[in-house]
Short mmCIF file of C-alpha atoms and ligand atoms in Angstrom, two decimals:
data_model
loop_
_atom_site.label_atom_id
_atom_site.label_comp_id
_atom_site.label_asym_id
_atom_site.label_seq_id
_atom_site.Cartn_x
_atom_site.Cartn_y
_atom_site.Cartn_z
CA UNK E 1 -15.76 14.64 -13.09
CA UNK E 2 -13.64 16.25 -15.78
CA UNK E 3 -10.35 14.44 -16.19
CA UNK E 4 -7.28 16.12 -17.63
CA UNK E 5 -5.82 15.22 -21.05
CA UNK E 6 -3.33 12.80 -19.55
CA UNK E 7 -6.03 10.57 -18.04
CA UNK E 8 -8.40 8.10 -19.65
CA UNK E 9 -10.74 5.55 -18.11
CA UNK E 10 -10.38 1.90 -19.04
CA UNK E 11 -12.48 -1.03 -17.86
CA UNK E 12 -11.14 -4.37 -16.70
CA UNK E 13 -13.87 -6.91 -15.97
CA UNK E 14 -16.09 -5.11 -13.42
CA UNK E 15 -13.62 -2.38 -12.54
CA UNK E 16 -12.95 1.10 -13.88
CA UNK E 17 -9.31 2.11 -13.96
CA UNK E 18 -7.77 5.56 -14.49
CA UNK E 19 -4.91 5.31 -16.92
CA UNK E 20 -2.53 8.26 -16.60
CA UNK E 21 0.18 8.98 -19.11
CA UNK E 22 2.07 12.28 -18.85
CA UNK E 23 5.57 13.52 -19.67
CA UNK E 24 7.02 11.96 -16.51
CA UNK E 25 5.39 8.58 -16.01
CA UNK E 26 2.45 6.31 -16.62
CA UNK E 27 0.25 4.97 -13.84
CA UNK E 28 -3.02 3.17 -13.25
CA UNK E 29 -5.46 3.72 -10.41
CA UNK E 30 -8.43 1.40 -9.93
CA UNK E 31 -11.56 3.17 -8.73
CA UNK E 32 -12.37 -0.08 -6.93
CA UNK E 33 -10.40 0.37 -3.71
CA UNK E 34 -8.73 3.66 -4.71
CA UNK E 35 -6.05 1.15 -5.53
CA UNK E 36 -2.92 2.11 -7.50
CA UNK E 37 -1.97 -0.74 -9.84
CA UNK E 38 0.97 0.56 -11.80
CA UNK E 39 3.68 3.22 -11.72
CA UNK E 40 6.27 3.38 -14.47
CA UNK E 41 8.53 6.46 -14.58
CA UNK E 42 9.62 7.39 -18.10
CA UNK E 43 13.26 8.01 -17.19
CA UNK E 44 13.86 4.26 -16.79
CA UNK E 45 10.59 2.72 -18.03
CA UNK E 46 10.70 0.26 -15.14
CA UNK E 47 7.48 -0.90 -13.43
CA UNK E 48 7.74 -0.36 -9.68
CA UNK E 49 4.57 -2.18 -8.60
CA UNK E 50 3.60 -5.85 -8.76
CA UNK E 51 0.10 -7.14 -9.49
CA UNK E 52 -0.64 -10.85 -9.30
CA UNK E 53 -1.45 -12.38 -12.70
CA UNK E 54 -4.22 -14.23 -10.79
CA UNK E 55 -5.66 -11.08 -9.15
CA UNK E 56 -9.44 -10.84 -9.25
CA UNK E 57 -11.02 -7.79 -10.86
CA UNK E 58 -14.57 -8.77 -9.89
CA UNK E 59 -15.28 -5.64 -7.85
CA UNK E 60 -15.77 -7.78 -4.73
CA UNK E 61 -12.43 -9.04 -3.52
CA UNK E 62 -9.52 -6.68 -2.84
CA UNK E 63 -7.06 -6.74 -5.73
CA UNK E 64 -3.91 -8.77 -5.01
CA UNK E 65 -1.02 -6.44 -5.73
CA UNK E 66 -0.52 -2.74 -6.40
CA UNK E 67 -1.21 -0.53 -3.39
CA UNK E 68 -4.23 -1.66 -1.36
CA UNK E 69 -5.54 1.03 0.98
CA UNK E 70 -5.93 -0.41 4.47
CA UNK E 71 -8.07 1.82 6.71
CA UNK E 72 -9.26 2.44 9.46
CA UNK E 73 -7.56 -0.62 10.90
CA UNK E 74 -4.58 -2.72 9.89
CA UNK E 75 -4.68 -6.54 9.81
CA UNK E 76 -7.40 -8.22 11.81
CA UNK E 77 -9.76 -5.95 13.73
CA UNK E 78 -8.77 -5.82 17.42
CA UNK E 79 -12.13 -6.87 18.84
CA UNK E 80 -14.57 -7.66 16.02
CA UNK E 81 -13.92 -10.94 14.20
CA UNK E 82 -16.88 -10.39 11.83
CA UNK E 83 -15.29 -7.53 9.89
CA UNK E 84 -12.72 -7.91 7.11
CA UNK E 85 -8.97 -7.65 7.69
CA UNK E 86 -7.36 -4.33 6.72
CA UNK E 87 -10.62 -2.33 6.98
CA UNK E 88 -13.40 -1.66 4.52
CA UNK E 89 -12.23 0.89 1.96
CA UNK E 90 -10.20 -1.46 -0.26
CA UNK E 91 -13.45 -3.10 -1.39
CA UNK E 92 -15.42 0.09 -2.04
CA UNK E 93 -15.85 2.01 -5.25
CA UNK E 94 -14.10 5.36 -4.90
CA UNK E 95 -15.04 8.72 -6.41
CA UNK E 96 -12.79 11.26 -8.09
CA UNK E 97 -12.83 14.59 -6.23
CA UNK E 98 -10.36 16.51 -8.36
CA UNK E 99 -7.87 16.13 -11.15
CA UNK E 100 -5.21 18.62 -12.19
CA UNK E 101 -2.12 18.93 -14.40
CA UNK E 102 0.85 20.71 -12.84
CA UNK E 103 4.44 21.42 -13.90
CA UNK E 104 5.53 18.22 -12.19
CA UNK E 105 2.78 15.80 -13.21
CA UNK E 106 -0.85 14.82 -12.68
CA UNK E 107 -2.61 15.16 -9.32
CA UNK E 108 -5.77 13.21 -8.59
CA UNK E 109 -7.76 13.17 -5.36
CA UNK E 110 -10.20 10.40 -4.53
CA UNK E 111 -12.48 9.42 -1.68
CA UNK E 112 -14.19 6.16 -0.79
CA UNK E 113 -17.95 5.85 -1.14
CA UNK E 114 -18.12 6.17 2.64
CA UNK E 115 -15.53 6.49 5.39
CA UNK E 116 -17.96 5.01 7.93
CA UNK E 117 -18.35 1.28 8.53
CA UNK E 118 -18.82 -1.50 11.06
CA UNK E 119 -15.85 -1.71 13.39
CA UNK E 120 -15.02 2.02 13.44
CA UNK E 121 -16.57 4.47 15.87
CA UNK E 122 -14.93 7.65 14.58
CA UNK E 123 -16.56 10.26 12.36
CA UNK E 124 -13.86 10.73 9.74
CA UNK E 125 -13.28 11.59 6.11
CA UNK E 126 -10.55 9.69 4.29
CA UNK E 127 -9.16 11.09 1.04
CA UNK E 128 -6.34 9.81 -1.12
CA UNK E 129 -4.17 12.31 -2.97
CA UNK E 130 -2.02 10.81 -5.73
CA UNK E 131 0.59 12.70 -7.70
CA UNK E 132 2.00 10.94 -10.75
CA UNK E 133 5.27 12.60 -11.74
CA UNK E 134 8.88 11.53 -11.82
CA UNK E 135 7.98 10.06 -8.43
CA UNK E 136 4.69 8.61 -7.27
CA UNK E 137 3.49 10.51 -4.22
CA UNK E 138 0.55 9.09 -2.28
CA UNK E 139 -1.09 10.71 0.71
CA UNK E 140 -3.80 9.16 2.85
CA UNK E 141 -5.50 12.08 4.63
CA UNK E 142 -7.71 11.33 7.61
CA UNK E 143 -9.80 14.23 8.88
CA UNK E 144 -11.70 14.06 12.14
CA UNK E 145 -15.19 15.46 11.47
CA UNK E 146 -16.58 14.36 14.84
CA UNK E 147 -16.76 16.06 18.21
CA UNK E 148 -14.26 13.80 20.00
CA UNK E 149 -10.71 12.66 19.21
CA UNK E 150 -10.52 9.50 17.08
CA UNK E 151 -7.87 6.80 16.76
CA UNK E 152 -7.15 4.80 13.62
CA UNK E 153 -4.63 2.47 12.00
CA UNK E 154 -3.87 2.13 8.30
CA UNK E 155 -1.38 1.16 5.63
CA UNK E 156 -0.32 1.85 2.11
CA UNK E 157 0.16 -1.89 1.52
CA UNK E 158 2.51 -1.54 -1.45
CA UNK E 159 3.52 -4.62 -3.45
CA UNK E 160 6.83 -3.92 -5.18
CA UNK E 161 7.99 -5.73 -8.30
CA UNK E 162 11.36 -7.44 -8.05
CA UNK E 163 13.10 -9.83 -10.41
CA UNK E 164 13.92 -12.46 -7.74
CA UNK E 165 13.11 -12.46 -4.00
CA UNK E 166 16.18 -14.63 -3.41
CA UNK E 167 18.43 -11.83 -4.71
CA UNK E 168 16.47 -9.09 -2.95
CA UNK E 169 17.74 -6.89 -0.16
CA UNK E 170 15.89 -4.22 1.81
CA UNK E 171 18.03 -1.38 3.08
CA UNK E 172 17.16 1.21 5.71
CA UNK E 173 15.71 -0.80 8.62
CA UNK E 174 17.87 -1.40 11.70
CA UNK E 175 15.78 -1.80 14.85
CA UNK E 176 13.53 -4.55 16.18
CA UNK E 177 10.49 -6.10 14.57
CA UNK E 178 7.52 -8.11 15.77
CA UNK E 179 7.28 -11.40 13.87
CA UNK E 180 3.72 -12.54 13.11
CA UNK E 181 5.00 -15.93 11.91
CA UNK E 182 6.61 -16.54 15.35
CA UNK E 183 3.86 -15.51 17.75
CA UNK E 184 4.71 -11.79 17.52
CA UNK E 185 8.10 -12.28 19.24
CA UNK E 186 10.58 -9.43 18.86
CA UNK E 187 13.78 -9.90 16.84
CA UNK E 188 16.63 -7.70 15.62
CA UNK E 189 16.45 -6.79 11.95
CA UNK E 190 18.96 -8.97 10.10
CA UNK E 191 21.85 -7.26 8.36
CA UNK E 192 21.90 -7.60 5.42
CA UNK E 193 18.10 -7.84 5.25
CA UNK E 194 17.44 -10.68 2.79
CA UNK E 195 14.59 -13.17 2.35
CA UNK E 196 14.47 -16.97 2.53
CA UNK E 197 11.12 -17.81 4.20
CA UNK E 198 7.61 -16.52 4.85
CA UNK E 199 8.03 -13.00 6.17
CA UNK E 200 5.33 -11.09 8.05
CA UNK E 201 6.94 -8.43 10.21
CA UNK E 202 5.99 -5.15 11.82
CA UNK E 203 9.11 -3.03 12.14
CA UNK E 204 8.57 -0.55 14.93
CA UNK E 205 10.61 2.25 13.49
CA UNK E 206 10.04 5.19 11.19
CA UNK E 207 12.89 5.29 8.67
CA UNK E 208 12.39 8.09 6.20
CA UNK E 209 14.06 6.27 3.30
CA UNK E 210 14.18 2.62 2.26
CA UNK E 211 15.73 0.97 -0.76
CA UNK E 212 14.60 -2.31 -2.29
CA UNK E 213 17.19 -3.82 -4.54
CA UNK E 214 17.31 -7.13 -6.40
CA UNK E 215 20.77 -6.68 -7.86
CA UNK E 216 19.31 -5.31 -11.12
CA UNK E 217 16.85 -2.58 -10.14
CA UNK E 218 16.42 -0.25 -7.22
CA UNK E 219 13.16 1.15 -5.87
CA UNK E 220 13.21 3.93 -3.30
CA UNK E 221 10.44 4.32 -0.72
CA UNK E 222 10.13 7.40 1.47
CA UNK E 223 7.51 7.58 4.20
CA UNK E 224 6.13 10.08 6.68
CA UNK E 225 3.27 10.09 9.20
CA UNK E 226 3.78 6.37 10.02
CA UNK E 227 4.76 4.46 13.15
CA UNK E 228 5.76 1.19 11.46
CA UNK E 229 7.02 -0.41 8.30
CA UNK E 230 5.42 -3.78 7.55
CA UNK E 231 7.36 -6.26 5.43
CA UNK E 232 5.44 -9.18 3.94
CA UNK E 233 6.15 -12.04 1.58
CA UNK E 234 3.89 -15.12 1.77
CA UNK E 235 6.58 -17.47 0.42
CA UNK E 236 5.73 -20.69 -1.41
CA UNK E 237 3.30 -22.63 0.83
CA UNK E 238 1.05 -19.64 1.44
CA UNK E 239 1.20 -18.57 -2.23
CA UNK E 240 -0.02 -22.03 -3.21
CA UNK E 241 -2.89 -21.72 -0.71
CA UNK E 242 -4.03 -18.31 -1.99
CA UNK E 243 -6.47 -18.38 -4.91
CA UNK E 244 -5.31 -15.03 -6.30
CA UNK E 245 -1.57 -15.78 -6.24
CA UNK E 246 0.30 -18.02 -8.67
CA UNK E 247 2.14 -20.83 -6.86
CA UNK E 248 5.46 -19.08 -7.53
CA UNK E 249 4.01 -15.55 -7.23
CA UNK E 250 6.08 -14.85 -4.09
CA UNK E 251 9.29 -14.91 -6.15
CA UNK E 252 8.71 -11.57 -7.85
CA UNK E 253 7.11 -9.40 -5.14
CA UNK E 254 7.87 -7.84 -1.78
CA UNK E 255 5.41 -5.81 0.27
CA UNK E 256 6.95 -2.85 2.07
CA UNK E 257 4.09 -1.06 3.75
CA UNK E 258 4.03 2.41 5.24
CA UNK E 259 1.74 1.78 8.20
CA UNK E 260 0.20 2.92 11.43
CA UNK E 261 -0.20 -0.14 13.66
CA UNK E 262 -0.22 1.40 17.14
CA UNK E 263 -3.11 3.85 16.82
CA UNK E 264 -2.83 7.39 15.53
CA UNK E 265 -4.95 9.91 17.40
CA UNK E 266 -6.55 12.70 15.36
CA UNK E 267 -7.99 15.64 17.25
CA UNK E 268 -11.32 17.24 16.32
CA UNK E 269 -11.06 19.08 12.98
CA UNK E 270 -7.44 17.92 12.50
CA UNK E 271 -6.13 15.96 9.52
CA UNK E 272 -3.43 13.31 9.83
CA UNK E 273 -1.43 12.54 6.69
CA UNK E 274 0.33 9.25 5.95
CA UNK E 275 2.60 9.62 2.92
CA UNK E 276 4.58 7.26 0.75
CA UNK E 277 6.77 8.44 -2.12
CA UNK E 278 7.99 5.84 -4.59
CA UNK E 279 10.79 6.41 -7.08
C1 BG6 B 1 0.08 -8.06 5.50
C2 BG6 B 1 -0.18 -8.75 6.81
O1 BG6 B 1 0.13 -6.68 5.70
O2 BG6 B 1 -0.99 -8.36 4.59
C3 BG6 B 1 -0.29 -10.25 6.56
O3 BG6 B 1 0.87 -8.45 7.71
C4 BG6 B 1 -1.38 -10.53 5.53
O4 BG6 B 1 -0.55 -10.92 7.78
C5 BG6 B 1 -1.08 -9.73 4.28
O5 BG6 B 1 -1.41 -11.92 5.25
C6 BG6 B 1 -2.12 -9.90 3.17
O6 BG6 B 1 -3.38 -9.60 3.64
P1 BG6 B 1 -4.65 -9.81 2.73
O7 BG6 B 1 -5.84 -9.54 3.63
O8 BG6 B 1 -4.55 -8.82 1.61
O9 BG6 B 1 -4.59 -11.23 2.24
#
């Protein structure tokens, strides 16, 4: 695959990474997982994404941080306990389908080695379209190639970099959420939305715009094609228990995930698009 002038391939341990540097931003996309690792717009030179210093780049375990691609299910599989959480594409090696320079940045399209796997009955093609410009635009496109409707779940499981979780506020959510840390009970979203404990919440609303602020920096997240926003921070005890997180890793990250958690139907020959735009 011919890459454009803005893109080079670097290797980190067992993983190949596309390094993009154009007039608008720099970014990194790991071919393992189709996983975006970095996005730094040039207008403020501020890294939007967080990657754990202890993340593994062994080409086996999903990378802790960046934007893992969860597909075709989210979280644990509904009925099959033998398959991995968050689906099977975040641990595959992806291929580049196209790469193009435009007036607004660099566009790269990727696909996983295979969109088929244990735990998913549908006949689908997943592609990931990434545009690196002043904003980072990511589209997960799911096309139904089969002869019956299919249903899937997914997430752009974005880890955002913040200076201090204890100063962080998330703006733009206002309805109820299901709390995984409290037996999936429903609660009202706190106002202001701040963080002081393990947080693992599925917000059943589709806000178009969210802002993450830590008092110093602001990151804007716009989403379409989703039914939920998932907010996750493992906090201290869980960070300590996770081999690929530093003990205090939770202090400088917040996951705000554009997700489908209640099943998106895709009709035969149709394509459903889940989009997240980060600026
Ligand atoms: C979140 C889930 O989306 O991802 C959490 O809501 C989960 O329950 C977290 O712990 C991290 O998942 P994983 O598989 O990458 O460790």
